[in-house]
């Protein structure tokens, strides 16, 4: 056996490496799992990938990149000693030998690359290359490429050849070519957008004269798109000096402008070598050609005088382009016209404009003065009063300007008022320095009154002090007093043209302030009894004592600092209003209305307030919701500034909203309002009554149901409040963030609307149609609805009485109004009669008969089931709320048909005790109408 | 004593976990089916009033009498973050859909939105429109629904950028969205539950019969929106048919006040809390299992 074995061993040829012989009892080795398989190079070191930026495979010295050792330098060579033979290191010095091998990043051996593969007889590519060569800076550079062509063909080529393909042919089944109907004369140029079919096949037309029947042709070869990358920095399609023209180029009269016409673009590749008739001469282009231009017509290329006309001809074009006399325009009017305006493709259905676009007039910004600085700074303004004259002086000295009398001051030192004075202007009424400017007219008037009173008192006071001084026979200079008084007069006039820098500790009480100032002035003069004399002799002893203390303290506190302090501060640009507080623009309105609405279970618009609310941007992000107000920086509810102690905020009597309504209409509105008001309490009263009387509640609920679906009536009170708010706001400083929306809402709708509503509200039909109208209209105008309601109610009283009188009557006749009515009936479900059914006490009584009823008529159950389905539908409806109204109408109709059923059943049962199913059905149908 | 008031949160993913919290300053994670205690989370300084879990069961949030909102890691049981800023007890906490924001409602009448992603100590936004304490907050994918003691239900719609405020009148104890997201269920201290249309605010149904005059009791909708379920102060849980509004069942739970309840997200299974115990109610085929609190 062994011999035999050895024999066979000699005979056999073995491939590969054999598996290691298994020892006895040893389990076959498991294959190495994938994660344990490693790549090693020839030296046995691991190859690992370091990432593209840290060296790729096996970076560093023995894979040291990224490891603890890092790069290990080969050896340190002092550049001091061997400075001379400091060799310049190339990238190769840092490469491993693998990198230089065949598959490395810098192979040293010569390898044929794709550039050389199978380019031999590919005519298409050749053409492309020729084209590229023509545009290349050195013409004929590709000649070298043509010489060095490896004799290698791609597999595809060889396969195709074996299948009978020849170079130069297209790929596909052979075709019979139709004889050319009309061979375009090469001399005749065809202009225009639409080319004759087949016109572009010009280059291969030469041999087509003779067409035997049984000859088929290979399909035409496809000219490839020129994929040569743009490797220069010229503009798109810019060719530079055309070397082709330079070598074989033309010149002479002017070279054929249309040689590169659009119909010949296909040829461009083919006949580069063909047109040899040109003479030498370099021509080029000054600028590139626009991207949209099909072909450059060498507008800028060669310009000789011969191109221009020297004689005015009769057939001058009508376009008035006399200055532009390039001859080719005359040659081909159509073409030139097109060229002139727009060289690119004109889209279908468009034509070039006959008139050029009128260029926008540009007004240059005004020239700024040379030394203008765009920064404003406030100069400390110090009034030249007696107290602070020294301060003024110091200030002006520190500013490096000597104090002069106002006449000789430089203009920068003067403020606007003074300049105006110099120029002889009348001072502006209500100069911006006055706080009074920001007060409302009413407040001003009030202030005026107060001031008149104080002036009067002041006059009295002066008189008294005069008398006192006279009696005391003490000489008292009057001038300061008078000065102050005059100052006050100026203030009361509403124009404190000179800004007083005095600190006024008692500004709130002008009289007191005046006394205080008087006291100060007296103090200055060193009068000991200054305090005593300035006090109001009419005051009680206690008041005097207190004021004395106050003045003394104030003088201590403020006298030293007031001038310096005031010189340091300037008036704020915006009013610094400590008197104002930020208040949410929209307040949740009065609860009383809502309470009554809740009592009557009229949830919905009556109980709902909707506000604009700005979520935080980050919150939107976290919720994956687009920011609803991407432009606003607001967060939360929009806020407005409002007076803390404004009279308006305590007002409960609403003012009539001032709006651009005509006088008559506003009168009318007022009338309506009055009627509304008179009606309103009665309505709520009846709501209390309703619990007692069933019949009243019956029609009340009817009324409600009618009002309910229509707009909620954000009660007139509320609206007025809003209007009031906006009014007060407009009087005061308005927060910039406030949208103008509220103002818009506050205004009343136009007169027409009211007319439309109130014109004919007498008969029932019109009222129902109105109701319809109200439904169809947006829920925008709350005010309108509010007014509208009163009239509606009156209608409803009638309507309901009619409805009650003839309950089953309105079945067929008018197609739409009865439907409305029925739905109104259904809306009773919201009425107060719902709770007795649900009420636990009543339930026990009710449930038993109900169950009986259930047993009695199973039809009811069916309808109930239907209802379930309907509810589903309803839900779907809700989901597609925005679907058209048609659907709604359909559903309305269907509901109406059902409602007639229900009304039947209702008539059976009697109107008073409705089954919960019935109620629910109605309940469920409610939202349908609103969709 | 100990009052594990709430099974406030039923894992929405599979309903395999429930979370209780109470006056023992801890949160407890349970398996409601077996009644086994899985983990206790302690770190609150006062009673824990509400807790909720994230959509992926990975984190919890809770708020309590120590005015802090705490973010917990479920697995480790550690406090991840504590958000301080409320001026009063935190009544209710809720994650948003992706558990990136915690919304907490407090008796200081604000809802604060805390960012779980960043390290900012301040809330992203404070919703301070309420005039009284916030009793209940619910979050949908783009809405925040809040019930307040001032008797209003406020719905902040982030997508529309609007705030809808519905006046209900009496102090609101609990609110919740219906599962189809079309309605809101509002329970208030006038012993009434109301089903309101979310978009219009209209009243779709009213459910009465239970007693809710003093306590903040929970209400919810059954797993398929068929029934309205509410706690009651007379020791019962009331079931109403959602559509008909009729009382379907008054489930006697015990002698005390049923403080809280939660419905299983997919199955007819109810958890109720009374006194110190949680009870899990299932269909007749199951038996009620009591879990020691």
Coordinates of N, CA and C in Angstrom, one line a residue, chain A residues 584 587-591 594-595 598 601 603-605 607-629 635-637 639 708-709 827 830 834-835 838-840 843 847 854 864 868 871 874-875 878-879 881 916-917 920 923-924 926-927 930, chain B residues 96-98 100-101 103 113 115-118 120 124-125 127-129 131 139-144 150 152 154-169 180 182-183 194 196-206 208-209 225 240-247:
Chain A
X584 N -49.7 92.3 29.2 CA -50.0 91.5 28.0 C -51.0 92.3 27.2
X587 N -55.8 90.5 27.1 CA -56.2 90.0 28.4 C -57.3 89.0 28.2
X588 N -57.3 88.0 29.0 CA -58.5 87.2 29.0 C -59.6 88.0 29.6
X589 N -60.7 88.0 28.8 CA -61.6 89.0 29.2 C -62.5 88.6 30.3
X590 N -63.4 89.5 30.5 CA -64.3 89.4 31.7 C -64.9 88.1 31.8
X591 N -64.9 87.6 33.1 CA -65.3 86.3 33.4 C -66.8 86.2 33.5
X594 N -68.6 84.8 30.7 CA -68.2 83.4 30.5 C -68.9 82.6 31.5
X595 N -69.0 83.1 32.7 CA -69.6 82.3 33.8 C -71.1 82.0 33.3
X598 N -71.1 79.5 30.7 CA -70.8 78.1 31.3 C -72.1 77.6 31.9
X601 N -74.1 76.3 29.6 CA -73.5 75.2 28.8 C -73.2 75.6 27.4
X603 N -70.6 76.3 25.7 CA -69.2 76.3 25.5 C -68.9 76.5 24.0
X604 N -67.7 76.8 23.8 CA -67.3 77.1 22.4 C -66.8 78.5 22.4
X605 N -67.3 79.3 21.5 CA -66.7 80.6 21.2 C -66.9 81.6 22.4
X607 N -66.8 80.9 25.4 CA -65.9 80.6 26.6 C -64.4 80.6 26.1
X608 N -64.2 80.8 24.9 CA -62.9 80.7 24.3 C -62.2 82.0 24.0
X609 N -61.0 82.1 24.4 CA -60.2 83.3 24.0 C -59.0 82.7 23.2
X610 N -58.7 83.4 22.2 CA -57.6 83.0 21.4 C -56.6 84.1 21.4
X611 N -55.3 83.8 21.6 CA -54.3 84.8 21.7 C -53.2 84.4 20.7
X612 N -52.5 85.4 20.3 CA -51.2 85.1 19.6 C -50.2 84.8 20.7
X613 N -49.6 83.7 20.5 CA -48.6 83.3 21.5 C -47.3 82.9 20.8
X614 N -46.2 83.4 21.2 CA -45.0 83.1 20.6 C -44.2 82.1 21.4
X615 N -44.0 80.9 20.9 CA -43.2 79.9 21.6 C -41.7 80.3 21.4
X616 N -41.0 79.9 22.3 CA -39.5 80.1 22.2 C -39.0 79.3 21.1
X617 N -38.0 79.9 20.4 CA -37.4 79.2 19.3 C -36.8 77.8 19.6
X618 N -36.2 77.8 20.8 CA -35.6 76.5 21.2 C -36.7 75.5 21.5
X619 N -37.8 76.0 22.0 CA -38.9 75.1 22.3 C -39.5 74.5 21.0
X620 N -39.6 75.3 20.0 CA -40.0 74.8 18.7 C -39.1 73.8 18.2
X621 N -37.8 74.1 18.4 CA -36.8 73.1 17.9 C -37.0 71.8 18.6
X622 N -37.1 71.9 19.9 CA -37.2 70.7 20.7 C -38.5 69.9 20.3
X623 N -39.5 70.6 20.0 CA -40.8 69.9 19.6 C -40.8 69.5 18.2
X624 N -39.8 69.8 17.4 CA -39.7 69.5 16.0 C -40.9 70.2 15.3
X625 N -41.1 71.4 15.6 CA -42.1 72.2 15.0 C -41.5 73.4 14.4
X626 N -41.9 73.8 13.2 CA -41.4 75.0 12.7 C -41.8 76.2 13.5
X627 N -41.0 77.2 13.6 CA -41.4 78.4 14.4 C -42.5 79.1 13.7
X628 N -43.6 79.3 14.4 CA -44.7 80.0 13.7 C -44.4 81.4 13.4
X629 N -43.6 82.0 14.2 CA -43.2 83.4 13.9 C -41.7 83.5 13.8
X635 N -41.3 86.4 22.9 CA -41.6 85.1 23.5 C -42.8 85.3 24.4
X636 N -43.8 84.4 24.3 CA -45.0 84.4 25.1 C -46.0 85.3 24.4
X637 N -46.8 85.9 25.2 CA -47.9 86.8 24.7 C -47.3 88.1 24.4
X639 N -46.8 91.9 24.4 CA -47.0 92.8 25.6 C -47.0 94.3 25.1
X708 N -75.1 80.5 19.1 CA -73.9 79.7 19.3 C -73.0 79.4 18.1
X709 N -73.6 78.8 17.1 CA -72.8 78.5 15.9 C -72.3 79.7 15.2
X827 N -79.9 71.6 17.9 CA -79.0 72.3 18.8 C -79.4 72.4 20.2
X830 N -77.4 71.3 23.4 CA -76.5 72.0 24.2 C -77.3 72.7 25.4
X834 N -80.0 69.0 29.0 CA -79.1 67.8 29.0 C -78.9 67.3 30.4
X835 N -78.6 68.1 31.3 CA -78.2 67.6 32.6 C -79.2 66.7 33.3
X838 N -78.5 63.3 32.5 CA -77.3 62.7 33.1 C -77.3 62.8 34.6
X839 N -78.1 63.7 35.1 CA -78.1 63.9 36.5 C -78.3 62.6 37.3
X840 N -77.5 62.3 38.2 CA -77.6 61.0 38.8 C -78.9 60.7 39.5
X843 N -81.4 60.2 36.8 CA -81.1 59.0 35.9 C -81.9 57.8 36.4
X847 N -83.8 56.0 33.7 CA -83.2 54.9 33.0 C -84.2 53.7 32.8
X854 N -85.9 51.1 24.8 CA -84.9 50.4 24.0 C -85.5 49.1 23.5
X864 N -79.0 54.2 16.3 CA -77.9 54.5 17.1 C -76.6 54.0 16.5
X868 N -73.1 55.6 15.4 CA -71.7 55.3 15.6 C -70.9 55.5 14.3
X871 N -70.5 58.9 13.5 CA -69.5 59.6 14.3 C -68.1 59.4 13.7
X874 N -67.8 61.5 11.0 CA -67.6 62.9 11.5 C -66.1 63.1 11.8
X875 N -65.6 62.1 12.4 CA -64.1 62.3 12.8 C -63.3 62.4 11.5
X878 N -63.6 65.7 10.3 CA -62.8 66.7 11.0 C -61.4 66.7 10.5
X879 N -61.0 65.5 10.2 CA -59.6 65.4 9.8 C -59.4 66.1 8.5
X881 N -60.8 68.7 7.3 CA -61.7 69.8 7.5 C -61.7 70.8 6.3
X916 N -81.3 60.0 25.8 CA -79.9 60.4 25.6 C -79.4 60.2 24.2
X917 N -79.8 59.1 23.6 CA -79.3 58.8 22.3 C -79.7 60.0 21.4
X920 N -77.6 62.8 22.0 CA -76.2 62.6 21.6 C -76.1 62.7 20.1
X923 N -76.1 66.1 19.4 CA -74.8 66.6 19.8 C -73.7 66.4 18.8
X924 N -73.8 65.1 18.3 CA -72.7 64.8 17.4 C -72.8 65.5 16.1
X926 N -73.6 68.3 15.7 CA -73.4 69.8 15.8 C -72.2 70.3 15.0
X927 N -71.1 69.7 15.3 CA -69.9 70.3 14.6 C -70.0 70.3 13.1
X930 N -70.6 73.3 11.2 CA -69.6 74.4 11.2 C -68.4 74.1 10.3
Chain B
X96 N -42.1 65.9 26.8 CA -42.7 66.1 25.4 C -42.5 64.8 24.7
X97 N -42.9 64.8 23.4 CA -42.9 63.5 22.7 C -41.5 62.9 22.6
X98 N -40.5 63.7 22.4 CA -39.2 63.1 22.2 C -38.4 63.1 23.5
X100 N -37.3 65.6 25.1 CA -36.2 66.6 25.0 C -36.6 67.8 26.0
X101 N -37.8 67.8 26.3 CA -38.3 68.9 27.1 C -39.2 68.4 28.2
X103 N -42.1 69.5 30.8 CA -43.0 70.6 31.1 C -43.5 70.4 32.5
X113 N -40.8 75.1 30.9 CA -40.3 74.1 29.9 C -38.8 74.0 30.1
X115 N -35.2 72.3 29.3 CA -34.5 71.6 28.2 C -33.7 70.5 28.8
X116 N -33.9 69.3 28.3 CA -33.1 68.2 28.8 C -31.8 68.1 28.1
X117 N -31.7 68.7 27.0 CA -30.5 68.5 26.1 C -29.4 69.4 26.6
X118 N -29.7 70.7 26.8 CA -28.6 71.6 27.1 C -28.4 71.6 28.7
X120 N -28.5 74.2 30.4 CA -29.0 75.5 31.0 C -29.8 75.3 32.2
X124 N -36.5 76.9 29.2 CA -36.5 77.5 27.9 C -37.6 78.6 27.8
X125 N -38.7 78.3 28.3 CA -39.8 79.2 28.3 C -40.7 79.0 29.5
X127 N -44.5 79.6 30.8 CA -45.8 80.0 30.4 C -46.6 80.4 31.6
X128 N -46.7 81.8 31.7 CA -47.2 82.3 33.0 C -48.6 82.9 32.8
X129 N -49.3 82.4 31.8 CA -50.6 83.1 31.5 C -51.6 82.7 32.5
X131 N -53.7 82.3 35.9 CA -53.9 83.2 37.0 C -53.9 82.5 38.3
X139 N -49.1 67.0 27.1 CA -48.3 67.4 25.9 C -48.6 66.5 24.8
X140 N -48.9 67.1 23.6 CA -48.9 66.3 22.4 C -47.7 66.6 21.6
X141 N -47.8 66.2 20.3 CA -46.6 66.5 19.6 C -46.3 68.0 19.3
X142 N -47.4 68.8 19.3 CA -47.1 70.2 19.1 C -48.0 71.1 20.0
X143 N -48.5 70.5 21.0 CA -49.4 71.3 21.8 C -49.1 71.0 23.3
X144 N -49.4 72.0 24.1 CA -49.3 71.9 25.5 C -50.6 72.2 26.1
X150 N -57.5 78.4 38.0 CA -58.4 79.6 37.7 C -59.5 79.2 36.8
X152 N -59.5 77.6 33.9 CA -59.3 77.7 32.4 C -58.5 76.6 31.9
X154 N -55.9 75.9 29.1 CA -55.2 76.6 28.1 C -54.5 75.6 27.2
X155 N -54.6 75.9 25.9 CA -53.9 75.0 25.0 C -52.9 75.9 24.2
X156 N -51.7 75.6 24.3 CA -50.6 76.3 23.6 C -50.3 75.5 22.3
X157 N -50.6 76.1 21.2 CA -50.3 75.4 20.0 C -49.0 76.0 19.4
X158 N -48.0 75.2 19.5 CA -46.7 75.7 19.0 C -46.7 75.8 17.5
X159 N -47.4 75.0 16.8 CA -47.3 75.1 15.4 C -48.0 76.3 14.9
X160 N -49.2 76.6 15.5 CA -49.9 77.8 15.0 C -49.4 79.0 15.7
X161 N -48.7 78.9 16.8 CA -48.3 80.0 17.6 C -49.5 80.7 18.2
X162 N -50.4 79.9 18.8 CA -51.6 80.5 19.4 C -51.9 79.9 20.7
X163 N -52.5 80.7 21.5 CA -53.0 80.2 22.8 C -54.5 80.2 22.9
X164 N -55.0 79.0 23.1 CA -56.5 78.9 23.2 C -56.8 78.8 24.7
X165 N -57.6 79.6 25.1 CA -58.0 79.6 26.5 C -59.5 79.3 26.7
X166 N -59.9 78.2 27.2 CA -61.3 77.9 27.4 C -61.6 78.0 28.8
X167 N -62.7 78.8 29.0 CA -63.1 79.0 30.4 C -64.1 77.9 30.8
X168 N -63.8 77.2 31.9 CA -64.7 76.2 32.3 C -65.4 76.6 33.6
X169 N -64.7 77.5 34.4 CA -65.4 78.0 35.5 C -64.9 77.5 36.8
X180 N -57.4 60.2 20.0 CA -57.4 60.7 18.6 C -57.0 62.1 18.5
X182 N -58.6 64.8 19.1 CA -59.6 65.8 18.7 C -60.3 66.4 19.9
X183 N -60.3 65.8 21.0 CA -61.0 66.3 22.1 C -60.1 66.4 23.3
X194 N -66.0 67.2 31.5 CA -66.5 67.8 30.3 C -65.6 67.3 29.1
X196 N -64.5 68.5 25.6 CA -64.6 69.7 24.8 C -63.9 69.4 23.4
X197 N -64.5 70.0 22.5 CA -63.9 69.9 21.1 C -62.6 70.7 21.2
X198 N -61.5 70.1 20.8 CA -60.2 70.7 20.9 C -60.1 72.0 20.1
X199 N -60.7 71.9 18.9 CA -60.5 73.0 18.0 C -61.4 74.2 18.3
X200 N -62.6 73.9 18.6 CA -63.6 75.0 18.8 C -63.9 75.3 20.2
X201 N -63.6 74.4 21.1 CA -63.9 74.6 22.5 C -65.3 74.3 22.8
X202 N -66.0 73.7 21.9 CA -67.4 73.4 22.2 C -67.6 72.2 23.1
X203 N -68.7 72.2 23.7 CA -68.9 71.1 24.7 C -69.5 69.9 23.9
X204 N -68.8 68.8 24.0 CA -69.3 67.6 23.3 C -70.0 66.6 24.3
X205 N -69.7 66.7 25.5 CA -70.3 65.8 26.4 C -70.0 66.2 27.8
X206 N -70.9 65.8 28.7 CA -70.7 66.2 30.1 C -71.0 64.9 30.9
X208 N -71.4 63.4 34.7 CA -71.5 63.7 36.1 C -71.9 62.4 36.9
X209 N -71.9 62.6 38.2 CA -72.3 61.5 39.0 C -71.3 61.1 40.0
X225 N -60.8 55.1 23.6 CA -61.6 56.3 23.7 C -63.1 56.0 23.8
X240 N -68.0 56.2 32.2 CA -69.1 56.7 31.4 C -68.9 56.3 29.9
X241 N -70.0 56.0 29.3 CA -69.8 55.9 27.8 C -69.5 57.2 27.2
X242 N -68.5 57.3 26.4 CA -68.0 58.6 25.9 C -69.1 59.2 25.1
X243 N -69.7 58.4 24.2 CA -70.6 59.0 23.3 C -71.9 59.3 23.9
X244 N -72.5 58.3 24.6 CA -73.8 58.5 25.2 C -73.8 59.4 26.5
X245 N -72.7 59.3 27.1 CA -72.6 60.1 28.3 C -73.3 59.4 29.5
X246 N -73.7 58.2 29.3 CA -74.4 57.5 30.4 C -73.4 56.8 31.3
X247 N -73.7 56.7 32.5 CA -72.8 56.1 33.4 C -72.8 54.6 33.1

